[in-house]
Amino acid sequence: MSDESGYDYVVVGGGTAGAVLAARLSEDPDCRVCVIEGGPSDVGDERILRLRNWINLLGSEFDLGYTTVEQPRGNSHILHSRARVLGGCSSHNTLISFLPLPGDLDEWVAAGCDGWGPDVLLPYRTRLQNTIVPVAEADRNPIAEDFVTAAADALGVPVVDDFNAGVFTEGTGFFSVAYDPATGHRSSASVAYLHPVLERSNLTLRLETWAYRLLSGGDGRINRVRVRNADGTTSVIRADREVLLCAGAIDTPRLLMLSGIGPADQLRALGIEITHDLPGVGENLLDHPESVIVWETGRALPPNSAMDSDAGLFLRRDPGAERPDLMFHFYQVPFTVNTERLGYPTPEHGVCMTPNVPRARSVGRMWLRSSDPEQKPALDFRYFTDPEGHDERTIVDGLRIARRVAATAPLNAWLVREVAPGPELQSDEELSAYGRRAAHTVYHPAGTCRMGAATDPMAVLDPELRLRGVEGVRVVDASVFPTMPTVNPMVTVLLVAERAADLITGRTTTDAGRPEGAR
């Protein structure tokens, strides 16, 4: 093909996982790596690099902005932000950074993912190149400090100095964040992994380039990607070794389905030629749903902060549990996008807590609406539909616990009134109805190309991340998760990508490539 160019590896998606793979694979000067990224570069762009600007990126030109189908028991108006920029969501989110809990990874092994237990994956933390530190003292806003004190006193949980220093079951404190406290800049996957190696002659970045179909080389092996270039033309990029899909939990299954890889009956009904019947593609859509409770403060808050959601809280409602089952982010801004729609006022100065379901039992799915690559897929998270009512109960309990913290000194001295849902809502039924209608997401879709055992008919990948029944393709992003980690998942994605680099190259030492001073 005259419009075809070839490399050893083609990485589809220059996001959190794709940046890691591109950097690691191109360490071999004889290995040619091409990264296909649908968005622009983040290099030198202060809008992206300044971490505290994250909230202004939502709904911006850097946001793909996916919506959901009707959510009868949840909020149908959530905008699921997915980043359109080099570095992916690590260039777009708050960069709250937790190592996965050992119990989360034990669940993966129990789900048939041999080789992904805590003894294997957690040592890869020594390879991470990001600067991950607890929020710096200079960025610790006094109201966030008072939230931590109040939460510890009200609930009897410990104050945690560094959530990544050891395994925790519950606690409150300032988060660890991937950033440079001196500049306020991100330590995203792009900044940490790609910026230092952009001059490598064997690394090619194809920016503003959108992959929309995988192609066979004629022997049944998938080794080509058809793309639309920045100028509107199309071309084909060939992978002589492997195609590595890192487009995220929405766009990776979307690309597979557009290529005829997925649930055959659904794709056939859209007129898509079937390449391989793989019914699990698009299923097992996971998220961390949360709601919000808003207070007005009596005055403007001090201006210092890392990213306005610097502190939080983890709780076990079952004292015998080994992992938290309720989480809160504490926002130093009134996050009212959903409460405004319900008619609540927006205070000039305010804060909020967001009770979060760490391991939601409601599971959704995504699918194609048509064979047109330009049409966005349908997302159905099925929020708050688990038969036992676990997710709904978690939100109700969380709203009540948030009120306990807000009524406790020294935080209570800051607060004038509860704006949403308001103190008049007291019953379980009232709090559930409000909590579900005001629900939001922490932008953590996952699971739609999950890995699993050979005996699992809905597993899309084997435990080495290879696409089932198709040669030449691996998936490396949050879509591979069989179950959702308790914590914010970005670091888990980084660890998965670091291990994937070893699976791809056959390297076994976890110390390879460890930078000086890495945590």
Short mmCIF file of C-alpha atoms in Angstrom, two decimals:
data_model
loop_
_atom_site.label_atom_id
_atom_site.label_comp_id
_atom_site.label_asym_id
_atom_site.label_seq_id
_atom_site.Cartn_x
_atom_site.Cartn_y
_atom_site.Cartn_z
CA MET A 1 0.00 0.00 0.00
CA SER A 2 1.45 3.37 -0.96
CA ASP A 3 -0.11 5.05 2.08
CA GLU A 4 1.36 2.52 4.51
CA SER A 5 4.19 3.04 7.01
CA GLY A 6 5.65 0.34 9.23
CA TYR A 7 7.00 0.05 12.78
CA ASP A 8 7.70 -2.74 15.21
CA TYR A 9 4.94 -1.66 17.59
CA VAL A 10 1.95 0.57 16.99
CA VAL A 11 0.50 2.04 20.20
CA VAL A 12 -3.08 3.23 19.72
CA GLY A 13 -3.63 5.96 22.30
CA GLY A 14 -0.97 8.21 23.81
CA GLY A 15 -2.64 8.30 27.21
CA THR A 16 -1.68 7.01 30.63
CA ALA A 17 -0.79 3.47 29.53
CA GLY A 18 0.29 4.36 26.01
CA ALA A 19 2.89 6.83 27.24
CA VAL A 20 4.46 4.17 29.46
CA LEU A 21 4.58 1.60 26.67
CA ALA A 22 6.01 4.06 24.17
CA ALA A 23 8.80 5.05 26.54
CA ARG A 24 9.63 1.51 27.64
CA LEU A 25 9.56 -0.14 24.23
CA SER A 26 11.62 2.61 22.61
CA GLU A 27 14.39 2.10 25.18
CA ASP A 28 15.66 -0.44 22.66
CA PRO A 29 17.18 1.73 19.92
CA ASP A 30 16.51 -0.97 17.34
CA CYS A 31 12.79 -1.05 18.16
CA ARG A 32 10.62 1.32 16.11
CA VAL A 33 7.55 2.57 17.99
CA CYS A 34 4.67 4.66 16.67
CA VAL A 35 2.08 6.28 18.93
CA ILE A 36 -1.29 7.21 17.44
CA GLU A 37 -2.94 9.94 19.53
CA GLY A 38 -6.20 11.61 18.59
CA GLY A 39 -5.43 14.84 20.43
CA PRO A 40 -2.71 17.50 20.45
CA SER A 41 0.52 17.63 22.43
CA ASP A 42 0.61 18.85 26.01
CA VAL A 43 4.19 20.10 25.69
CA GLY A 44 4.38 23.74 26.76
CA ASP A 45 0.61 24.09 27.15
CA GLU A 46 -0.02 25.66 30.56
CA ARG A 47 -3.74 24.92 30.32
CA ILE A 48 -2.83 21.23 30.52
CA LEU A 49 0.32 21.36 32.61
CA ARG A 50 -1.08 23.45 35.49
CA LEU A 51 -2.73 20.81 37.64
CA ARG A 52 -5.14 23.16 39.37
CA ASN A 53 -6.68 24.04 35.98
CA TRP A 54 -8.16 20.53 35.67
CA ILE A 55 -11.71 21.65 36.34
CA ASN A 56 -11.60 24.02 33.36
CA LEU A 57 -10.65 21.13 31.06
CA LEU A 58 -13.99 19.42 31.64
CA GLY A 59 -16.18 19.98 28.60
CA SER A 60 -13.36 21.80 26.79
CA GLU A 61 -11.70 21.15 23.42
CA PHE A 62 -9.58 18.53 25.21
CA ASP A 63 -12.63 16.54 26.33
CA LEU A 64 -14.33 13.84 24.24
CA GLY A 65 -17.40 14.31 26.42
CA TYR A 66 -19.28 11.01 26.32
CA THR A 67 -22.86 10.85 27.59
CA THR A 68 -24.96 7.99 28.95
CA VAL A 69 -28.27 6.49 27.98
CA GLU A 70 -31.17 7.06 30.38
CA GLN A 71 -30.34 6.02 33.95
CA PRO A 72 -33.69 5.25 35.62
CA ARG A 73 -32.12 4.97 39.09
CA GLY A 74 -29.28 7.42 38.63
CA ASN A 75 -28.36 10.67 36.91
CA SER A 76 -28.82 10.63 33.14
CA HIS A 77 -27.00 13.95 32.65
CA ILE A 78 -23.44 12.96 33.56
CA LEU A 79 -20.76 14.03 31.10
CA HIS A 80 -18.14 11.29 31.07
CA SER A 81 -14.98 13.23 30.36
CA ARG A 82 -12.30 11.40 28.40
CA ALA A 83 -9.18 13.29 27.49
CA ARG A 84 -8.18 14.21 23.97
CA VAL A 85 -4.52 15.17 24.52
CA LEU A 86 -1.13 13.54 24.86
CA GLY A 87 -0.99 11.91 28.29
CA GLY A 88 -4.69 11.08 28.15
CA CYS A 89 -6.61 11.37 31.38
CA SER A 90 -3.37 11.85 33.34
CA SER A 91 -3.19 15.19 31.48
CA HIS A 92 -6.81 15.94 32.37
CA ASN A 93 -7.62 14.67 35.86
CA THR A 94 -6.65 15.56 39.44
CA LEU A 95 -3.75 13.05 39.52
CA ILE A 96 -4.77 11.64 42.90
CA SER A 97 -2.45 8.65 43.14
CA PHE A 98 -3.01 5.46 45.12
CA LEU A 99 -1.34 2.12 44.83
CA PRO A 100 -4.02 -0.56 44.44
CA LEU A 101 -4.81 -2.38 47.66
CA PRO A 102 -3.58 -5.99 47.87
CA GLY A 103 -7.15 -7.22 48.23
CA ASP A 104 -8.06 -5.55 44.93
CA LEU A 105 -5.40 -7.56 43.13
CA ASP A 106 -6.31 -10.75 44.96
CA GLU A 107 -9.75 -10.30 43.38
CA TRP A 108 -8.11 -10.21 39.96
CA VAL A 109 -6.36 -13.51 40.59
CA ALA A 110 -9.64 -15.01 41.84
CA ALA A 111 -11.22 -13.84 38.58
CA GLY A 112 -8.76 -15.96 36.61
CA CYS A 113 -5.98 -13.44 36.09
CA ASP A 114 -2.95 -15.47 37.10
CA GLY A 115 0.18 -13.37 37.46
CA TRP A 116 -1.63 -10.20 38.55
CA GLY A 117 -1.56 -10.65 42.32
CA PRO A 118 -0.08 -8.09 44.70
CA ASP A 119 3.19 -10.02 44.92
CA VAL A 120 3.69 -9.51 41.18
CA LEU A 121 2.17 -6.12 40.40
CA LEU A 122 2.98 -3.98 43.44
CA PRO A 123 6.79 -4.28 43.09
CA TYR A 124 6.45 -2.37 39.82
CA ARG A 125 6.00 0.76 41.92
CA THR A 126 9.80 1.03 41.85
CA ARG A 127 9.60 1.56 38.10
CA LEU A 128 7.14 4.44 38.13
CA GLN A 129 8.71 7.62 36.79
CA ASN A 130 6.02 10.00 38.01
CA THR A 131 6.74 12.24 40.98
CA ILE A 132 4.08 11.07 43.45
CA VAL A 133 4.09 12.88 46.81
CA PRO A 134 1.59 13.79 49.52
CA VAL A 135 0.17 17.27 48.98
CA ALA A 136 2.89 19.71 49.97
CA GLU A 137 2.60 21.72 53.18
CA ALA A 138 2.39 24.98 51.24
CA ASP A 139 -0.64 23.66 49.34
CA ARG A 140 -2.53 22.45 52.42
CA ASN A 141 -5.51 24.73 52.71
CA PRO A 142 -6.59 25.42 56.32
CA ILE A 143 -10.16 24.24 55.68
CA ALA A 144 -8.86 20.95 54.28
CA GLU A 145 -6.68 20.56 57.36
CA ASP A 146 -9.72 21.16 59.53
CA PHE A 147 -11.69 18.59 57.53
CA VAL A 148 -9.01 16.00 58.28
CA THR A 149 -9.06 16.83 61.99
CA ALA A 150 -12.86 16.76 62.14
CA ALA A 151 -13.12 13.47 60.24
CA ALA A 152 -10.61 11.79 62.53
CA ASP A 153 -12.35 13.04 65.66
CA ALA A 154 -15.90 12.38 64.50
CA LEU A 155 -15.29 8.89 63.16
CA GLY A 156 -12.36 7.59 65.18
CA VAL A 157 -10.20 6.87 62.14
CA PRO A 158 -6.45 7.52 61.96
CA VAL A 159 -4.85 10.42 60.16
CA VAL A 160 -2.78 8.95 57.33
CA ASP A 161 0.38 10.86 56.40
CA ASP A 162 0.98 8.97 53.16
CA PHE A 163 -1.65 6.61 51.77
CA ASN A 164 1.04 4.89 49.68
CA ALA A 165 3.42 4.18 52.58
CA GLY A 166 1.61 0.99 53.53
CA VAL A 167 -1.66 -0.88 53.34
CA PHE A 168 -4.54 1.01 54.97
CA THR A 169 -8.02 -0.13 55.92
CA GLU A 170 -9.45 3.31 56.71
CA GLY A 171 -8.23 6.78 57.50
CA THR A 172 -8.30 10.44 56.58
CA GLY A 173 -5.60 12.74 55.30
CA PHE A 174 -4.15 14.61 52.38
CA PHE A 175 -3.89 12.58 49.22
CA SER A 176 -0.74 11.70 47.34
CA VAL A 177 -0.69 13.50 44.02
CA ALA A 178 1.48 13.20 40.91
CA TYR A 179 2.74 16.75 40.65
CA ASP A 180 5.66 19.10 41.20
CA PRO A 181 4.84 21.17 44.29
CA ALA A 182 7.38 23.83 43.30
CA THR A 183 5.64 24.64 40.02
CA GLY A 184 2.14 23.21 40.41
CA HIS A 185 2.71 21.28 37.19
CA ARG A 186 1.48 17.79 36.52
CA SER A 187 3.66 14.73 36.67
CA SER A 188 1.40 13.05 34.15
CA ALA A 189 2.32 9.99 32.14
CA SER A 190 3.21 12.30 29.29
CA VAL A 191 5.40 14.58 31.41
CA ALA A 192 7.08 11.70 33.26
CA TYR A 193 7.52 9.18 30.46
CA LEU A 194 7.33 10.93 27.07
CA HIS A 195 8.72 14.43 27.53
CA PRO A 196 12.24 13.14 28.41
CA VAL A 197 12.41 10.89 25.31
CA LEU A 198 10.69 12.89 22.58
CA GLU A 199 13.95 13.19 20.66
CA ARG A 200 14.43 9.43 20.28
CA SER A 201 14.81 8.71 16.59
CA ASN A 202 12.96 5.40 16.92
CA LEU A 203 9.86 6.99 18.52
CA THR A 204 7.21 8.53 16.27
CA LEU A 205 4.21 10.47 17.58
CA ARG A 206 1.24 10.82 15.24
CA LEU A 207 -0.81 13.53 16.94
CA GLU A 208 -4.33 14.64 15.95
CA THR A 209 -4.57 11.21 14.32
CA TRP A 210 -7.60 9.03 14.95
CA ALA A 211 -7.55 5.24 14.66
CA TYR A 212 -10.87 3.89 13.43
CA ARG A 213 -10.26 0.37 12.09
CA LEU A 214 -7.93 -2.57 12.66
CA LEU A 215 -6.98 -4.55 9.58
CA SER A 216 -5.65 -8.01 8.88
CA GLY A 217 -2.49 -8.59 6.94
CA GLY A 218 -4.14 -11.46 5.04
CA ASP A 219 -2.92 -14.27 7.28
CA GLY A 220 -5.56 -13.69 9.93
CA ARG A 221 -3.18 -11.67 12.09
CA ILE A 222 -4.21 -8.10 12.92
CA ASN A 223 -1.21 -5.95 12.11
CA ARG A 224 -2.51 -2.73 10.60
CA VAL A 225 -4.41 0.33 11.79
CA ARG A 226 -6.36 2.60 9.46
CA VAL A 227 -6.25 6.20 10.67
CA ARG A 228 -7.61 9.59 9.78
CA ASN A 229 -4.74 12.06 9.78
CA ALA A 230 -4.75 15.63 11.05
CA ASP A 231 -5.30 16.94 7.50
CA GLY A 232 -8.33 14.70 6.93
CA THR A 233 -6.59 12.16 4.73
CA THR A 234 -6.46 8.49 5.66
CA SER A 235 -3.52 6.14 5.83
CA VAL A 236 -2.52 2.74 7.19
CA ILE A 237 0.11 2.13 9.87
CA ARG A 238 1.63 -1.36 10.07
CA ALA A 239 2.90 -3.14 13.17
CA ASP A 240 5.50 -5.78 12.35
CA ARG A 241 5.32 -7.18 15.90
CA GLU A 242 2.14 -6.11 17.72
CA VAL A 243 -0.68 -3.58 17.81
CA LEU A 244 -1.13 -2.30 21.37
CA LEU A 245 -4.52 -0.80 22.14
CA CYS A 246 -4.32 1.87 24.86
CA ALA A 247 -7.30 4.03 23.94
CA GLY A 248 -9.16 3.59 27.23
CA ALA A 249 -12.24 1.79 28.48
CA ILE A 250 -14.53 3.46 25.95
CA ASP A 251 -12.46 3.88 22.81
CA THR A 252 -10.59 0.57 22.93
CA PRO A 253 -13.77 -1.56 22.78
CA ARG A 254 -15.24 0.95 20.34
CA LEU A 255 -12.30 0.42 17.97
CA LEU A 256 -12.52 -3.36 18.33
CA MET A 257 -16.23 -3.36 17.52
CA LEU A 258 -15.79 -1.04 14.53
CA SER A 259 -13.22 -3.59 13.33
CA GLY A 260 -15.68 -6.48 13.58
CA ILE A 261 -14.29 -7.84 16.86
CA GLY A 262 -17.02 -8.17 19.49
CA PRO A 263 -20.53 -9.56 19.95
CA ALA A 264 -21.23 -10.90 16.46
CA ASP A 265 -25.01 -10.58 16.46
CA GLN A 266 -24.91 -6.95 17.54
CA LEU A 267 -22.24 -6.03 15.00
CA ARG A 268 -23.90 -7.93 12.17
CA ALA A 269 -27.13 -6.05 12.82
CA LEU A 270 -25.20 -2.81 12.18
CA GLY A 271 -23.79 -4.11 8.90
CA ILE A 272 -20.28 -4.62 10.28
CA GLU A 273 -18.38 -7.55 8.81
CA ILE A 274 -17.42 -9.98 11.56
CA THR A 275 -13.70 -10.51 12.12
CA HIS A 276 -14.05 -12.46 15.37
CA ASP A 277 -17.01 -13.15 17.64
CA LEU A 278 -15.95 -11.99 21.10
CA PRO A 279 -19.07 -11.39 23.21
CA GLY A 280 -17.33 -9.76 26.18
CA VAL A 281 -16.21 -6.67 24.26
CA GLY A 282 -18.06 -3.70 25.75
CA GLU A 283 -19.49 -5.65 28.67
CA ASN A 284 -18.46 -5.27 32.35
CA LEU A 285 -18.50 -1.46 32.27
CA LEU A 286 -17.36 -0.33 35.73
CA ASP A 287 -17.13 3.03 37.47
CA HIS A 288 -16.79 4.74 40.85
CA PRO A 289 -20.16 6.51 41.29
CA GLU A 290 -20.46 9.21 43.91
CA SER A 291 -22.87 11.85 45.11
CA VAL A 292 -22.32 15.28 46.63
CA ILE A 293 -23.27 17.30 49.69
CA VAL A 294 -22.60 21.04 49.57
CA TRP A 295 -22.06 23.63 52.31
CA GLU A 296 -21.80 27.39 52.13
CA THR A 297 -18.84 28.92 53.96
CA GLY A 298 -19.00 32.24 55.75
CA ARG A 299 -16.15 33.75 53.80
CA ALA A 300 -13.81 33.15 50.91
CA LEU A 301 -11.32 30.37 51.54
CA PRO A 302 -7.57 30.86 51.65
CA PRO A 303 -6.22 30.51 48.10
CA ASN A 304 -3.62 27.76 48.49
CA SER A 305 -4.31 24.28 47.11
CA ALA A 306 -2.77 21.65 44.87
CA MET A 307 -5.95 20.96 42.88
CA ASP A 308 -8.95 21.84 45.13
CA SER A 309 -9.66 18.23 46.11
CA ASP A 310 -6.58 17.62 48.19
CA ALA A 311 -7.89 15.59 51.12
CA GLY A 312 -10.26 12.73 51.71
CA LEU A 313 -11.52 9.92 53.86
CA PHE A 314 -11.82 6.12 53.69
CA LEU A 315 -14.14 4.12 55.95
CA ARG A 316 -15.10 0.53 56.67
CA ARG A 317 -18.76 0.26 57.58
CA ASP A 318 -18.01 -3.37 58.45
CA PRO A 319 -15.26 -3.22 61.11
CA GLY A 320 -14.11 -6.71 60.13
CA ALA A 321 -13.54 -5.86 56.48
CA GLU A 322 -10.00 -5.70 55.10
CA ARG A 323 -10.74 -2.85 52.67
CA PRO A 324 -12.71 0.41 52.86
CA ASP A 325 -16.22 0.37 51.40
CA LEU A 326 -16.86 4.13 51.51
CA MET A 327 -14.68 6.98 50.30
CA PHE A 328 -14.96 10.78 50.30
CA HIS A 329 -13.19 13.50 48.36
CA PHE A 330 -13.26 16.88 50.11
CA TYR A 331 -13.58 19.70 47.56
CA GLN A 332 -12.50 23.22 48.43
CA VAL A 333 -14.87 24.50 45.75
CA PRO A 334 -18.64 24.04 45.52
CA PHE A 335 -18.96 21.33 42.85
CA THR A 336 -22.57 22.09 41.91
CA VAL A 337 -22.97 21.01 38.28
CA ASN A 338 -25.59 18.44 39.27
CA THR A 339 -27.23 20.22 42.21
CA GLU A 340 -27.90 23.35 40.12
CA ARG A 341 -29.88 21.23 37.67
CA LEU A 342 -32.04 20.09 40.60
CA GLY A 343 -32.80 23.70 41.55
CA TYR A 344 -30.31 24.19 44.39
CA PRO A 345 -28.47 27.52 44.61
CA THR A 346 -24.73 27.85 44.13
CA PRO A 347 -23.08 29.60 47.07
CA GLU A 348 -20.48 32.26 46.36
CA HIS A 349 -18.12 30.45 48.73
CA GLY A 350 -18.48 26.81 49.62
CA VAL A 351 -17.10 23.30 49.98
CA CYS A 352 -18.46 19.83 49.42
CA MET A 353 -17.91 16.19 50.25
CA THR A 354 -18.50 13.44 47.73
CA PRO A 355 -19.49 10.05 49.20
CA ASN A 356 -18.13 7.50 46.77
CA VAL A 357 -18.80 3.79 46.16
CA PRO A 358 -15.31 2.21 45.97
CA ARG A 359 -16.40 -1.19 44.62
CA ALA A 360 -19.79 -0.64 43.07
CA ARG A 361 -21.86 -3.76 42.45
CA SER A 362 -23.86 -2.22 39.61
CA VAL A 363 -22.25 -3.22 36.31
CA GLY A 364 -23.03 -1.73 32.90
CA ARG A 365 -22.16 -2.15 29.26
CA MET A 366 -21.40 -0.14 26.13
CA TRP A 367 -22.25 -0.77 22.49
CA LEU A 368 -22.13 0.81 19.05
CA ARG A 369 -25.11 2.81 17.84
CA SER A 370 -24.07 2.42 14.20
CA SER A 371 -21.20 1.41 11.96
CA ASP A 372 -20.32 5.08 11.46
CA PRO A 373 -16.99 5.70 13.25
CA GLU A 374 -18.03 9.31 13.84
CA GLN A 375 -21.02 8.37 15.99
CA LYS A 376 -20.31 8.08 19.69
CA PRO A 377 -21.13 4.75 21.34
CA ALA A 378 -23.93 4.15 23.82
CA LEU A 379 -22.89 3.92 27.48
CA ASP A 380 -25.13 2.38 30.12
CA PHE A 381 -23.48 2.30 33.54
CA ARG A 382 -26.70 0.97 35.14
CA TYR A 383 -26.02 3.10 38.19
CA PHE A 384 -27.65 1.94 41.45
CA THR A 385 -29.25 -1.15 39.92
CA ASP A 386 -27.53 -3.88 41.94
CA PRO A 387 -30.28 -6.13 43.37
CA GLU A 388 -29.02 -5.94 46.95
CA GLY A 389 -29.09 -2.12 46.98
CA HIS A 390 -25.44 -1.95 48.11
CA ASP A 391 -24.53 1.07 45.99
CA GLU A 392 -27.62 3.06 47.00
CA ARG A 393 -27.06 2.22 50.69
CA THR A 394 -23.44 3.37 50.43
CA ILE A 395 -24.51 6.81 49.20
CA VAL A 396 -27.17 7.21 51.91
CA ASP A 397 -24.71 6.20 54.63
CA GLY A 398 -22.14 8.53 53.09
CA LEU A 399 -24.45 11.55 53.20
CA ARG A 400 -25.20 10.89 56.88
CA ILE A 401 -21.52 10.44 57.73
CA ALA A 402 -20.63 13.64 55.86
CA ARG A 403 -23.07 15.52 58.07
CA ARG A 404 -21.39 14.10 61.16
CA VAL A 405 -18.01 15.34 59.97
CA ALA A 406 -19.42 18.77 59.05
CA ALA A 407 -20.91 19.16 62.53
CA THR A 408 -17.55 18.50 64.19
CA ALA A 409 -14.95 21.10 65.19
CA PRO A 410 -12.92 22.67 63.78
CA LEU A 411 -14.61 22.21 60.38
CA ASN A 412 -18.01 23.34 61.65
CA ALA A 413 -16.67 26.84 62.38
CA TRP A 414 -16.24 27.43 58.64
CA LEU A 415 -19.71 26.32 57.56
CA VAL A 416 -22.80 28.54 57.44
CA ARG A 417 -25.42 26.15 56.10
CA GLU A 418 -25.95 22.95 54.18
CA VAL A 419 -27.02 24.02 50.69
CA ALA A 420 -27.69 20.62 49.11
CA PRO A 421 -29.53 18.46 49.87
CA GLY A 422 -30.45 20.66 52.84
CA PRO A 423 -31.14 19.63 56.43
CA GLU A 424 -34.85 19.10 55.79
CA LEU A 425 -34.04 15.86 53.93
CA GLN A 426 -33.60 13.23 56.63
CA SER A 427 -35.19 9.90 55.74
CA ASP A 428 -33.40 7.13 53.88
CA GLU A 429 -35.87 7.51 51.02
CA GLU A 430 -35.27 11.25 50.72
CA LEU A 431 -31.50 10.94 50.89
CA SER A 432 -31.49 8.09 48.38
CA ALA A 433 -33.62 10.00 45.88
CA TYR A 434 -31.43 13.10 46.18
CA GLY A 435 -28.15 11.18 46.26
CA ARG A 436 -28.94 9.25 43.10
CA ARG A 437 -30.28 12.26 41.17
CA ALA A 438 -27.24 14.36 42.15
CA ALA A 439 -24.83 11.48 41.51
CA HIS A 440 -21.69 11.99 39.52
CA THR A 441 -18.69 10.06 38.39
CA VAL A 442 -15.02 10.34 39.29
CA TYR A 443 -14.29 9.63 35.61
CA HIS A 444 -13.08 6.06 36.17
CA PRO A 445 -14.67 3.88 33.45
CA ALA A 446 -13.02 0.47 33.31
CA GLY A 447 -13.48 -3.22 32.62
CA THR A 448 -14.86 -3.31 29.07
CA CYS A 449 -12.14 -5.63 27.68
CA ARG A 450 -11.46 -7.55 30.82
CA MET A 451 -8.84 -10.24 31.11
CA GLY A 452 -9.66 -13.64 32.55
CA ALA A 453 -9.17 -17.38 32.49
CA ALA A 454 -9.47 -19.50 29.35
CA THR A 455 -12.66 -20.99 30.78
CA ASP A 456 -14.34 -17.57 31.11
CA PRO A 457 -16.49 -17.05 28.00
CA MET A 458 -16.81 -13.29 28.62
CA ALA A 459 -13.09 -12.59 29.10
CA VAL A 460 -11.77 -10.55 26.17
CA LEU A 461 -8.09 -11.02 26.99
CA ASP A 462 -5.90 -13.74 28.39
CA PRO A 463 -3.75 -12.94 31.48
CA GLU A 464 -0.95 -11.73 29.19
CA LEU A 465 -3.35 -9.08 27.80
CA ARG A 466 -3.56 -10.76 24.39
CA LEU A 467 -6.81 -10.50 22.49
CA ARG A 468 -8.61 -13.82 22.58
CA GLY A 469 -8.76 -15.65 19.26
CA VAL A 470 -6.93 -12.91 17.36
CA GLU A 471 -3.19 -12.79 16.75
CA GLY A 472 -1.16 -9.60 16.96
CA VAL A 473 -3.15 -7.44 19.39
CA ARG A 474 -2.89 -6.68 23.09
CA VAL A 475 -4.92 -4.28 25.19
CA VAL A 476 -3.23 -2.16 27.88
CA ASP A 477 -5.49 0.32 29.67
CA ALA A 478 -8.23 0.37 32.32
CA SER A 479 -10.51 -1.71 30.10
CA VAL A 480 -8.47 -4.80 31.09
CA PHE A 481 -9.58 -4.60 34.75
CA PRO A 482 -11.73 -7.61 35.69
CA THR A 483 -12.93 -5.74 38.80
CA MET A 484 -12.60 -2.15 39.96
CA PRO A 485 -9.86 -1.23 42.44
CA THR A 486 -11.07 0.40 45.64
CA VAL A 487 -8.97 3.50 44.99
CA ASN A 488 -8.55 6.03 42.18
CA PRO A 489 -7.16 3.79 39.43
CA MET A 490 -4.53 5.86 37.60
CA VAL A 491 -1.54 4.28 39.36
CA THR A 492 -3.02 0.84 38.73
CA VAL A 493 -3.06 1.68 35.02
CA LEU A 494 0.59 2.77 35.22
CA LEU A 495 1.52 -0.50 36.94
CA VAL A 496 -0.39 -2.54 34.38
CA ALA A 497 1.46 -0.73 31.60
CA GLU A 498 4.86 -1.29 33.23
CA ARG A 499 4.12 -5.00 33.57
CA ALA A 500 2.75 -5.13 30.03
CA ALA A 501 6.07 -3.78 28.75
CA ASP A 502 7.76 -6.77 30.38
CA LEU A 503 5.21 -9.21 28.96
CA ILE A 504 5.75 -7.78 25.49
CA THR A 505 9.55 -7.74 25.60
CA GLY A 506 10.11 -10.81 27.79
CA ARG A 507 11.97 -8.73 30.37
CA THR A 508 11.54 -10.04 33.92
CA THR A 509 13.30 -7.68 36.33
CA THR A 510 11.08 -5.04 37.89
CA ASP A 511 14.07 -2.76 38.45
CA ALA A 512 14.77 -2.26 34.75
CA GLY A 513 14.50 1.39 33.87
CA ARG A 514 14.09 2.57 37.45
CA PRO A 515 14.94 6.27 37.59
CA GLU A 516 17.19 7.72 40.25
CA GLY A 517 15.18 8.60 43.34
CA ALA A 518 11.97 6.91 42.20
CA ARG A 519 9.42 6.17 44.90
#
